[in-house]
mmCIF file of C-alpha atoms (C1' of nucleotides) in Angstrom:
data_model
loop_
_atom_site.group_PDB
_atom_site.id
_atom_site.type_symbol
_atom_site.label_atom_id
_atom_site.label_comp_id
_atom_site.label_asym_id
_atom_site.label_seq_id
_atom_site.Cartn_x
_atom_site.Cartn_y
_atom_site.Cartn_z
ATOM 1 C CA UNK A 27 12.313 25.345 -1.221
ATOM 2 C CA UNK A 28 10.037 22.765 -1.431
ATOM 3 C CA UNK A 29 10.939 20.065 -3.121
ATOM 4 C CA UNK A 30 7.687 18.160 -3.125
ATOM 5 C CA UNK A 31 6.039 21.173 -4.949
ATOM 6 C CA UNK A 32 8.987 21.290 -7.230
ATOM 7 C CA UNK A 33 8.516 17.932 -8.248
ATOM 8 C CA UNK A 34 4.838 18.521 -8.670
ATOM 9 C CA UNK A 35 5.380 21.465 -10.731
ATOM 10 C CA UNK A 36 7.961 19.458 -13.169
ATOM 11 C CA UNK A 37 4.564 16.678 -13.798
ATOM 12 C CA UNK A 38 2.385 19.425 -15.017
ATOM 13 C CA UNK A 39 0.003 19.862 -11.837
ATOM 14 C CA UNK A 40 -2.682 22.253 -12.203
ATOM 15 C CA UNK A 41 -1.137 24.840 -9.440
ATOM 16 C CA UNK A 42 -3.482 26.592 -7.685
ATOM 17 C CA UNK A 43 -3.135 28.748 -4.107
ATOM 18 C CA UNK A 44 -4.836 25.528 -1.917
ATOM 19 C CA UNK A 45 -2.511 23.226 -3.638
ATOM 20 C CA UNK A 46 0.536 25.196 -3.182
ATOM 21 C CA UNK A 47 0.032 25.603 1.062
ATOM 22 C CA UNK A 48 -0.858 21.994 1.047
ATOM 23 C CA UNK A 49 2.102 20.924 -0.702
ATOM 24 C CA UNK A 50 3.879 23.658 1.413
ATOM 25 C CA UNK A 51 2.298 21.952 4.767
ATOM 26 C CA UNK A 52 3.680 18.952 3.572
ATOM 27 C CA UNK A 53 7.210 19.497 2.703
ATOM 28 C CA UNK A 54 10.116 17.704 4.987
ATOM 29 C CA UNK A 55 11.347 14.508 6.551
ATOM 30 C CA UNK A 56 9.499 13.175 9.742
ATOM 31 C CA UNK A 57 6.236 14.868 8.867
ATOM 32 C CA UNK A 58 3.042 13.025 9.676
ATOM 33 C CA UNK A 59 0.684 14.951 9.991
ATOM 34 C CA UNK A 60 -3.970 14.509 10.026
ATOM 35 C CA UNK A 61 -5.656 15.988 7.289
ATOM 36 C CA UNK A 62 -6.951 18.576 9.902
ATOM 37 C CA UNK A 63 -3.649 18.832 11.100
ATOM 38 C CA UNK A 64 -2.924 20.091 7.659
ATOM 39 C CA UNK A 65 -5.874 22.107 7.249
ATOM 40 C CA UNK A 66 -5.010 23.760 10.092
ATOM 41 C CA UNK A 67 -1.764 24.910 8.866
ATOM 42 C CA UNK A 68 -2.360 25.303 6.524
ATOM 43 C CA UNK A 69 -5.119 27.484 6.890
ATOM 44 C CA UNK A 70 -2.479 29.846 8.717
ATOM 45 C CA UNK A 71 -1.504 30.287 5.125
ATOM 46 C CA UNK A 72 -4.568 30.765 3.695
ATOM 47 C CA UNK A 73 -7.647 31.430 5.832
ATOM 48 C CA UNK A 74 -10.026 30.482 3.413
ATOM 49 C CA UNK A 75 -9.087 26.962 2.312
ATOM 50 C CA UNK A 76 -11.609 24.068 3.076
ATOM 51 C CA UNK A 77 -11.101 20.619 4.661
ATOM 52 C CA UNK A 78 -13.137 19.324 1.458
ATOM 53 C CA UNK A 79 -9.869 20.613 -0.876
ATOM 54 C CA UNK A 80 -7.350 19.398 1.644
ATOM 55 C CA UNK A 81 -8.734 16.306 1.627
ATOM 56 C CA UNK A 82 -9.342 16.460 -2.134
ATOM 57 C CA UNK A 83 -5.323 17.328 -2.571
ATOM 58 C CA UNK A 84 -3.943 14.855 0.004
ATOM 59 C CA UNK A 85 -5.829 11.656 -2.368
ATOM 60 C CA UNK A 86 -4.219 13.426 -5.175
ATOM 61 C CA UNK A 87 -0.346 13.440 -3.923
ATOM 62 C CA UNK A 88 -1.129 10.133 -2.593
ATOM 63 C CA UNK A 89 -2.565 8.757 -6.056
ATOM 64 C CA UNK A 90 0.341 10.665 -7.612
ATOM 65 C CA UNK A 91 2.860 8.450 -5.117
ATOM 66 C CA UNK A 92 4.107 12.159 -3.837
ATOM 67 C CA UNK A 93 2.584 11.420 -0.721
ATOM 68 C CA UNK A 94 2.585 8.094 1.757
ATOM 69 C CA UNK A 95 -1.047 7.627 3.716
ATOM 70 C CA UNK A 96 -0.198 5.447 6.814
ATOM 71 C CA UNK A 97 -3.409 4.131 9.071
ATOM 72 C CA UNK A 98 -3.077 4.584 12.621
ATOM 73 C CA UNK A 99 -5.317 2.115 13.528
ATOM 74 C CA UNK A 100 -9.035 4.081 14.429
ATOM 75 C CA UNK A 101 -7.208 7.609 14.103
ATOM 76 C CA UNK A 102 -7.511 9.902 11.718
ATOM 77 C CA UNK A 103 -4.881 8.960 8.723
ATOM 78 C CA UNK A 104 -1.890 10.587 8.552
ATOM 79 C CA UNK A 105 0.069 11.686 5.855
ATOM 80 C CA UNK A 106 3.610 11.689 4.445
ATOM 81 C CA UNK A 107 5.570 13.604 2.024
ATOM 82 C CA UNK A 108 8.716 11.393 2.393
ATOM 83 C CA UNK A 109 7.379 9.077 0.007
ATOM 84 C CA UNK A 110 10.733 8.982 -1.713
ATOM 85 C CA UNK A 111 12.900 7.235 0.349
ATOM 86 C CA UNK A 112 11.670 4.011 1.160
ATOM 87 C CA UNK A 113 11.141 4.212 5.142
ATOM 88 C CA UNK A 114 8.893 2.015 7.631
ATOM 89 C CA UNK A 115 6.609 3.598 10.845
ATOM 90 C CA UNK A 116 6.540 2.860 14.366
ATOM 91 C CA UNK A 117 3.336 3.412 15.256
ATOM 92 C CA UNK A 118 2.104 4.106 18.790
ATOM 93 C CA UNK A 119 -1.030 2.256 19.572
ATOM 94 C CA UNK A 120 -2.395 5.202 21.927
ATOM 95 C CA UNK A 121 -1.480 8.307 21.148
ATOM 96 C CA UNK A 122 -0.987 7.418 17.448
ATOM 97 C CA UNK A 123 2.135 9.106 17.240
ATOM 98 C CA UNK A 124 4.648 8.227 14.273
ATOM 99 C CA UNK A 125 8.155 7.429 14.014
ATOM 100 C CA UNK A 126 10.181 7.028 10.791
ATOM 101 C CA UNK A 127 12.812 4.284 10.806
ATOM 102 C CA UNK A 128 14.710 2.388 8.301
ATOM 103 C CA UNK A 129 15.799 -0.949 9.947
ATOM 104 C CA UNK A 130 19.424 -1.989 8.884
ATOM 105 C CA UNK A 131 18.883 -5.675 7.997
ATOM 106 C CA UNK A 132 17.354 -7.578 5.012
ATOM 107 C CA UNK A 133 15.212 -5.089 2.999
ATOM 108 C CA UNK A 134 11.546 -6.533 2.560
ATOM 109 C CA UNK A 135 11.459 -9.409 0.015
ATOM 110 C CA UNK A 136 8.869 -8.882 -2.371
ATOM 111 C CA UNK A 137 6.015 -11.608 -1.992
ATOM 112 C CA UNK A 138 7.124 -14.610 -4.127
ATOM 113 C CA UNK A 139 4.512 -14.905 -7.360
ATOM 114 C CA UNK A 140 3.516 -18.418 -5.826
ATOM 115 C CA UNK A 141 1.943 -16.769 -2.649
ATOM 116 C CA UNK A 142 0.374 -13.664 -4.614
ATOM 117 C CA UNK A 143 -3.096 -15.611 -5.390
ATOM 118 C CA UNK A 144 -3.520 -13.243 -8.816
ATOM 119 C CA UNK A 145 -2.729 -10.223 -7.074
ATOM 120 C CA UNK A 146 -0.595 -7.214 -8.771
ATOM 121 C CA UNK A 147 1.219 -5.808 -5.697
ATOM 122 C CA UNK A 148 2.497 -2.472 -6.014
ATOM 123 C CA UNK A 149 3.457 -1.735 -2.349
ATOM 124 C CA UNK A 150 4.818 -3.523 0.791
ATOM 125 C CA UNK A 151 4.403 -1.687 3.974
ATOM 126 C CA UNK A 152 6.019 -2.963 7.256
ATOM 127 C CA UNK A 153 4.534 -1.389 10.486
ATOM 128 C CA UNK A 154 6.085 -1.516 13.893
ATOM 129 C CA UNK A 155 3.413 -1.063 16.688
ATOM 130 C CA UNK A 156 3.350 0.082 20.304
ATOM 131 C CA UNK A 157 3.738 2.650 22.537
ATOM 132 C CA UNK A 158 5.489 5.964 22.550
ATOM 133 C CA UNK A 159 7.805 6.711 25.316
ATOM 134 C CA UNK A 160 5.589 9.178 26.717
ATOM 135 C CA UNK A 161 2.550 6.958 26.581
ATOM 136 C CA UNK A 162 4.092 3.849 28.295
ATOM 137 C CA UNK A 163 5.412 6.134 31.012
ATOM 138 C CA UNK A 164 1.667 7.370 31.691
ATOM 139 C CA UNK A 165 0.503 3.459 31.483
ATOM 140 C CA UNK A 166 2.599 2.484 33.915
ATOM 141 C CA UNK A 167 2.638 5.147 36.411
ATOM 142 C CA UNK B 131 -16.502 -27.150 16.672
ATOM 143 C CA UNK B 132 -15.263 -23.772 17.477
ATOM 144 C CA UNK B 133 -11.670 -23.439 18.140
ATOM 145 C CA UNK B 134 -12.261 -19.673 19.675
ATOM 146 C CA UNK B 135 -15.020 -20.545 21.991
ATOM 147 C CA UNK B 136 -13.576 -23.356 23.409
ATOM 148 C CA UNK B 137 -10.165 -21.415 24.334
ATOM 149 C CA UNK B 138 -12.107 -18.242 25.175
ATOM 150 C CA UNK B 139 -14.128 -20.670 26.965
ATOM 151 C CA UNK B 140 -10.759 -21.718 28.791
ATOM 152 C CA UNK B 141 -10.320 -18.779 29.592
ATOM 153 C CA UNK B 142 -12.740 -17.818 31.808
ATOM 154 C CA UNK B 143 -14.437 -15.949 29.561
ATOM 155 C CA UNK B 144 -17.808 -14.663 31.022
ATOM 156 C CA UNK B 145 -20.139 -16.218 28.119
ATOM 157 C CA UNK B 146 -23.410 -15.381 26.505
ATOM 158 C CA UNK B 147 -25.585 -15.651 23.675
ATOM 159 C CA UNK B 148 -24.128 -12.844 21.658
ATOM 160 C CA UNK B 149 -21.046 -13.438 22.510
ATOM 161 C CA UNK B 150 -21.237 -17.069 21.957
ATOM 162 C CA UNK B 151 -22.304 -16.354 18.119
ATOM 163 C CA UNK B 152 -19.927 -13.578 17.653
ATOM 164 C CA UNK B 153 -17.213 -16.189 18.379
ATOM 165 C CA UNK B 154 -19.039 -18.660 15.996
ATOM 166 C CA UNK B 155 -19.399 -16.499 12.964
ATOM 167 C CA UNK B 156 -15.333 -15.694 13.491
ATOM 168 C CA UNK B 157 -14.730 -19.032 13.714
ATOM 169 C CA UNK B 158 -12.688 -20.566 10.869
ATOM 170 C CA UNK B 159 -9.554 -19.794 8.598
ATOM 171 C CA UNK B 160 -9.174 -17.405 6.067
ATOM 172 C CA UNK B 161 -11.753 -14.971 7.671
ATOM 173 C CA UNK B 162 -11.710 -11.563 7.455
ATOM 174 C CA UNK B 163 -14.963 -9.753 8.377
ATOM 175 C CA UNK B 164 -15.814 -6.060 8.566
ATOM 176 C CA UNK B 165 -17.901 -5.091 12.476
ATOM 177 C CA UNK B 166 -21.204 -4.471 10.521
ATOM 178 C CA UNK B 167 -20.981 -8.225 8.612
ATOM 179 C CA UNK B 168 -20.204 -9.559 11.708
ATOM 180 C CA UNK B 169 -22.835 -7.851 13.349
ATOM 181 C CA UNK B 170 -25.224 -9.470 9.565
ATOM 182 C CA UNK B 171 -24.233 -12.879 10.073
ATOM 183 C CA UNK B 172 -23.815 -12.859 13.787
ATOM 184 C CA UNK B 173 -27.953 -11.424 13.411
ATOM 185 C CA UNK B 174 -28.832 -14.457 11.219
ATOM 186 C CA UNK B 175 -28.258 -16.639 14.643
ATOM 187 C CA UNK B 176 -29.583 -14.216 17.093
ATOM 188 C CA UNK B 177 -31.789 -11.359 15.246
ATOM 189 C CA UNK B 178 -31.836 -8.650 18.456
ATOM 190 C CA UNK B 179 -28.084 -8.653 18.451
ATOM 191 C CA UNK B 180 -26.965 -5.037 18.483
ATOM 192 C CA UNK B 181 -23.967 -3.356 16.767
ATOM 193 C CA UNK B 182 -22.811 -2.001 19.949
ATOM 194 C CA UNK B 183 -22.403 -5.552 21.361
ATOM 195 C CA UNK B 184 -20.994 -6.848 18.526
ATOM 196 C CA UNK B 185 -18.043 -3.647 18.696
ATOM 197 C CA UNK B 186 -17.718 -4.049 22.314
ATOM 198 C CA UNK B 187 -17.405 -7.935 22.129
ATOM 199 C CA UNK B 188 -14.626 -7.698 19.003
ATOM 200 C CA UNK B 189 -12.965 -5.026 21.031
ATOM 201 C CA UNK B 190 -12.909 -7.548 23.705
ATOM 202 C CA UNK B 191 -11.676 -10.249 21.352
ATOM 203 C CA UNK B 192 -8.600 -8.186 20.196
ATOM 204 C CA UNK B 193 -7.292 -7.299 23.656
ATOM 205 C CA UNK B 194 -7.638 -10.494 24.727
ATOM 206 C CA UNK B 195 -4.931 -11.298 21.615
ATOM 207 C CA UNK B 196 -7.642 -14.231 20.147
ATOM 208 C CA UNK B 197 -8.931 -11.720 17.055
ATOM 209 C CA UNK B 198 -6.724 -9.523 14.484
ATOM 210 C CA UNK B 199 -7.742 -6.198 13.240
ATOM 211 C CA UNK B 200 -6.462 -5.354 9.847
ATOM 212 C CA UNK B 201 -6.633 -1.994 8.631
ATOM 213 C CA UNK B 202 -7.749 -1.635 5.330
ATOM 214 C CA UNK B 203 -6.889 2.050 4.241
ATOM 215 C CA UNK B 204 -10.645 4.231 4.777
ATOM 216 C CA UNK B 205 -12.304 1.434 4.716
ATOM 217 C CA UNK B 206 -14.097 -0.142 8.053
ATOM 218 C CA UNK B 207 -11.650 -2.561 9.679
ATOM 219 C CA UNK B 208 -11.889 -6.191 9.292
ATOM 220 C CA UNK B 209 -11.600 -8.605 11.685
ATOM 221 C CA UNK B 210 -8.875 -11.731 11.647
ATOM 222 C CA UNK B 211 -9.951 -14.220 13.469
ATOM 223 C CA UNK B 212 -6.532 -16.738 12.927
ATOM 224 C CA UNK B 213 -4.457 -15.158 15.568
ATOM 225 C CA UNK B 214 -2.614 -18.197 16.297
ATOM 226 C CA UNK B 215 -0.581 -18.928 13.197
ATOM 227 C CA UNK B 216 1.766 -16.128 12.375
ATOM 228 C CA UNK B 217 0.966 -14.779 8.803
ATOM 229 C CA UNK B 218 0.796 -11.560 6.591
ATOM 230 C CA UNK B 219 -1.475 -9.893 4.427
ATOM 231 C CA UNK B 220 -2.411 -8.522 1.155
ATOM 232 C CA UNK B 221 -4.755 -6.090 0.842
ATOM 233 C CA UNK B 222 -6.495 -5.272 -2.470
ATOM 234 C CA UNK B 223 -6.677 -1.143 -2.215
ATOM 235 C CA UNK B 224 -9.791 -1.008 -4.200
ATOM 236 C CA UNK B 225 -12.409 -3.467 -2.830
ATOM 237 C CA UNK B 226 -10.477 -3.934 0.777
ATOM 238 C CA UNK B 227 -10.441 -7.958 -0.049
ATOM 239 C CA UNK B 228 -7.780 -9.233 2.029
ATOM 240 C CA UNK B 229 -5.893 -12.773 1.493
ATOM 241 C CA UNK B 230 -3.566 -14.356 4.450
ATOM 242 C CA UNK B 231 -0.210 -15.179 2.910
ATOM 243 C CA UNK B 232 2.774 -16.718 4.268
ATOM 244 C CA UNK B 233 6.144 -15.432 3.188
ATOM 245 C CA UNK B 234 8.845 -18.334 3.121
ATOM 246 C CA UNK B 235 11.765 -16.121 4.033
ATOM 247 C CA UNK B 236 10.397 -14.828 6.921
ATOM 248 C CA UNK B 237 11.502 -11.449 6.746
ATOM 249 C CA UNK B 238 10.067 -10.255 9.948
ATOM 250 C CA UNK B 239 13.014 -8.897 11.449
ATOM 251 C CA UNK B 240 12.446 -7.351 14.739
ATOM 252 C CA UNK B 241 13.338 -3.967 15.026
ATOM 253 C CA UNK B 242 16.804 -3.711 16.290
ATOM 254 C CA UNK B 243 17.038 -1.586 19.944
ATOM 255 C CA UNK B 244 18.823 1.128 18.632
ATOM 256 C CA UNK B 245 15.912 1.568 15.687
ATOM 257 C CA UNK B 246 13.452 1.601 18.208
ATOM 258 C CA UNK B 247 13.359 5.328 19.935
ATOM 259 C CA UNK B 248 11.959 4.687 23.257
ATOM 260 C CA UNK B 249 9.375 2.485 21.642
ATOM 261 C CA UNK B 250 8.113 -0.482 23.774
ATOM 262 C CA UNK B 251 7.212 -2.462 20.411
ATOM 263 C CA UNK B 252 4.349 -4.986 20.872
ATOM 264 C CA UNK B 253 3.983 -6.356 17.193
ATOM 265 C CA UNK B 254 5.291 -6.010 13.321
ATOM 266 C CA UNK B 255 2.738 -6.103 10.661
ATOM 267 C CA UNK B 256 3.668 -6.644 7.143
ATOM 268 C CA UNK B 257 1.438 -5.621 4.712
ATOM 269 C CA UNK B 258 1.332 -6.295 0.785
ATOM 270 C CA UNK B 259 -0.757 -3.582 -0.929
ATOM 271 C CA UNK B 260 -2.269 -4.187 -4.215
ATOM 272 C CA UNK B 261 -5.162 -4.988 -6.697
ATOM 273 C CA UNK B 262 -7.239 -8.146 -6.254
ATOM 274 C CA UNK B 263 -6.808 -10.289 -9.445
ATOM 275 C CA UNK B 264 -10.956 -9.217 -10.008
ATOM 276 C CA UNK B 265 -10.239 -5.189 -9.366
ATOM 277 C CA UNK B 266 -7.028 -5.573 -11.819
ATOM 278 C CA UNK B 267 -9.342 -7.357 -14.287
ATOM 279 C CA UNK B 268 -12.363 -4.425 -13.691
ATOM 280 C CA UNK B 269 -10.030 -1.568 -14.040
ATOM 281 C CA UNK B 270 -8.277 -2.713 -17.355
ATOM 282 C CA UNK B 271 -11.224 -3.097 -19.353
ATOM 283 C "C1'" DC C 43 -13.024 30.463 -22.974
ATOM 284 C "C1'" DT C 44 -13.209 25.712 -21.065
ATOM 285 C "C1'" DG C 45 -12.710 22.420 -18.200
ATOM 286 C "C1'" DT C 46 -11.043 21.754 -13.475
ATOM 287 C "C1'" DA C 47 -10.536 23.040 -8.450
ATOM 288 C "C1'" DT C 48 -12.896 25.073 -4.806
ATOM 289 C "C1'" DG C 49 -15.717 26.098 -0.603
ATOM 290 C "C1'" DC C 50 -20.477 25.127 1.643
ATOM 291 C "C1'" DA C 51 -22.973 22.711 3.938
ATOM 292 C "C1'" DA C 52 -24.935 18.174 4.316
ATOM 293 C "C1'" DA C 53 -24.577 13.513 3.427
ATOM 294 C "C1'" DT C 54 -22.402 8.922 5.010
ATOM 295 C "C1'" DC C 55 -20.042 5.661 7.144
ATOM 296 C "C1'" DT C 56 -17.948 4.161 11.051
ATOM 297 C "C1'" DT C 57 -17.328 3.402 15.938
ATOM 298 C "C1'" DT C 58 -18.154 4.932 20.824
ATOM 299 C "C1'" DT C 59 -21.243 6.508 24.960
ATOM 300 C "C1'" DG C 60 -24.882 6.672 28.189
ATOM 301 C "C1'" DC C 61 -28.055 4.248 31.091
ATOM 302 C "C1'" DA C 62 -31.911 1.669 32.148
ATOM 303 C "C1'" DG C 63 -32.392 -2.882 31.998
ATOM 304 C "C1'" DA C 64 -31.172 -8.401 32.228
ATOM 305 C "C1'" DC C 65 -28.750 -12.040 32.721
ATOM 306 C "C1'" DC C 66 -24.261 -15.060 34.191
ATOM 307 C "C1'" DC C 67 -21.718 -17.076 37.320
ATOM 308 C "C1'" DG D 152 -26.914 -10.846 44.400
ATOM 309 C "C1'" DG D 153 -23.668 -8.720 42.067
ATOM 310 C "C1'" DG D 154 -21.681 -7.126 38.492
ATOM 311 C "C1'" DT D 155 -21.316 -7.535 34.386
ATOM 312 C "C1'" DC D 156 -23.233 -7.584 29.359
ATOM 313 C "C1'" DT D 157 -26.933 -5.912 26.522
ATOM 314 C "C1'" DG D 158 -29.854 -3.070 23.312
ATOM 315 C "C1'" DC D 159 -30.931 1.475 22.005
ATOM 316 C "C1'" DA D 160 -30.447 5.477 20.196
ATOM 317 C "C1'" DA D 161 -28.013 9.577 20.484
ATOM 318 C "C1'" DA D 162 -22.990 11.624 19.555
ATOM 319 C "C1'" DA D 163 -18.430 11.532 17.816
ATOM 320 C "C1'" DG D 164 -15.651 11.538 14.374
ATOM 321 C "C1'" DA D 165 -13.761 11.320 9.942
ATOM 322 C "C1'" DT D 166 -13.919 11.682 4.902
ATOM 323 C "C1'" DT D 167 -16.827 12.052 0.728
ATOM 324 C "C1'" DT D 168 -20.254 14.489 -1.964
ATOM 325 C "C1'" DG D 169 -23.770 17.644 -5.077
ATOM 326 C "C1'" DC D 170 -23.268 21.869 -6.882
ATOM 327 C "C1'" DA D 171 -22.835 26.683 -8.088
ATOM 328 C "C1'" DT D 172 -18.780 29.421 -8.242
ATOM 329 C "C1'" DA D 173 -13.899 31.168 -9.390
ATOM 330 C "C1'" DC D 174 -9.947 30.989 -11.360
ATOM 331 C "C1'" DA D 175 -5.544 28.122 -14.069
ATOM 332 C "C1'" DG D 176 -3.798 27.343 -18.105
#
DNA sequence: CTGTATGCAAATCTTTTGCAGACCC
DNA sequence: GGGTCTGCAAAAGATTTGCATACAG
């Protein structure tokens, strides 16, 4: 059922009911929830789960590399469990909505060593910002 | 002296002493200050300037396209006045430090219309994340 | 058992807002 | 002079923290 849970189990992650529901809620494609949304959905399955635990768990999943954190400019961060299929994001500057995109063209060139200034680069993110269809319409009417 | 101020004047921007010091503080290359840092430096030149005014002014400069806002993951956003020379950012995941980079092979392919899902795309950002030299050392020692 | 995870509430940090008074054009 | 900009202080979010208790392994 849950790929995410499966992988976590395999990595020896200590499993509690709270962690299980967080993983369940996040599992799937094109899921981009805020911490608060994760908490709300998790609470439907496990009413007593606390926000702090949701934040802790999300932070851990991000550290483990199982979930990607997407900043949406001022608004709350969103969490994307689709960490194992490289993709980029389209972010609406007005409502924060996110869509996954997989530009067919040139895959992201790594930063040449000469340009790294001593940094240890671990990820490259490409974010396309603009207005989603709904917000484009709202603003032009 | 200040290119930024020069351009703003040319655009008919209403000029007050507060706005002047904010523009002065931001002017230059490789400047990536947080709103709070801008406030602190501005306050050295004009002690009574308020945080609210700094936020207002920064927001306006971003709207005008004279300054770029860089998200640094949880930490406070940073403001980059170098908006007229396209470049990308290297961001340290630990301390939030930012460096400008200009990858030679332009990876900046526009998103093909078929991939836009009805979005009106206005900007493309590429962010390289990792650890800066200082943090790399701290963590390995 | 033992160490880690959880819940709660309060704290922190960043940014926004409302409003009366000040000041640029 | 009129409309915009400021400062202040308080509010609003989002996320983190401290600590006693509960629970997985």
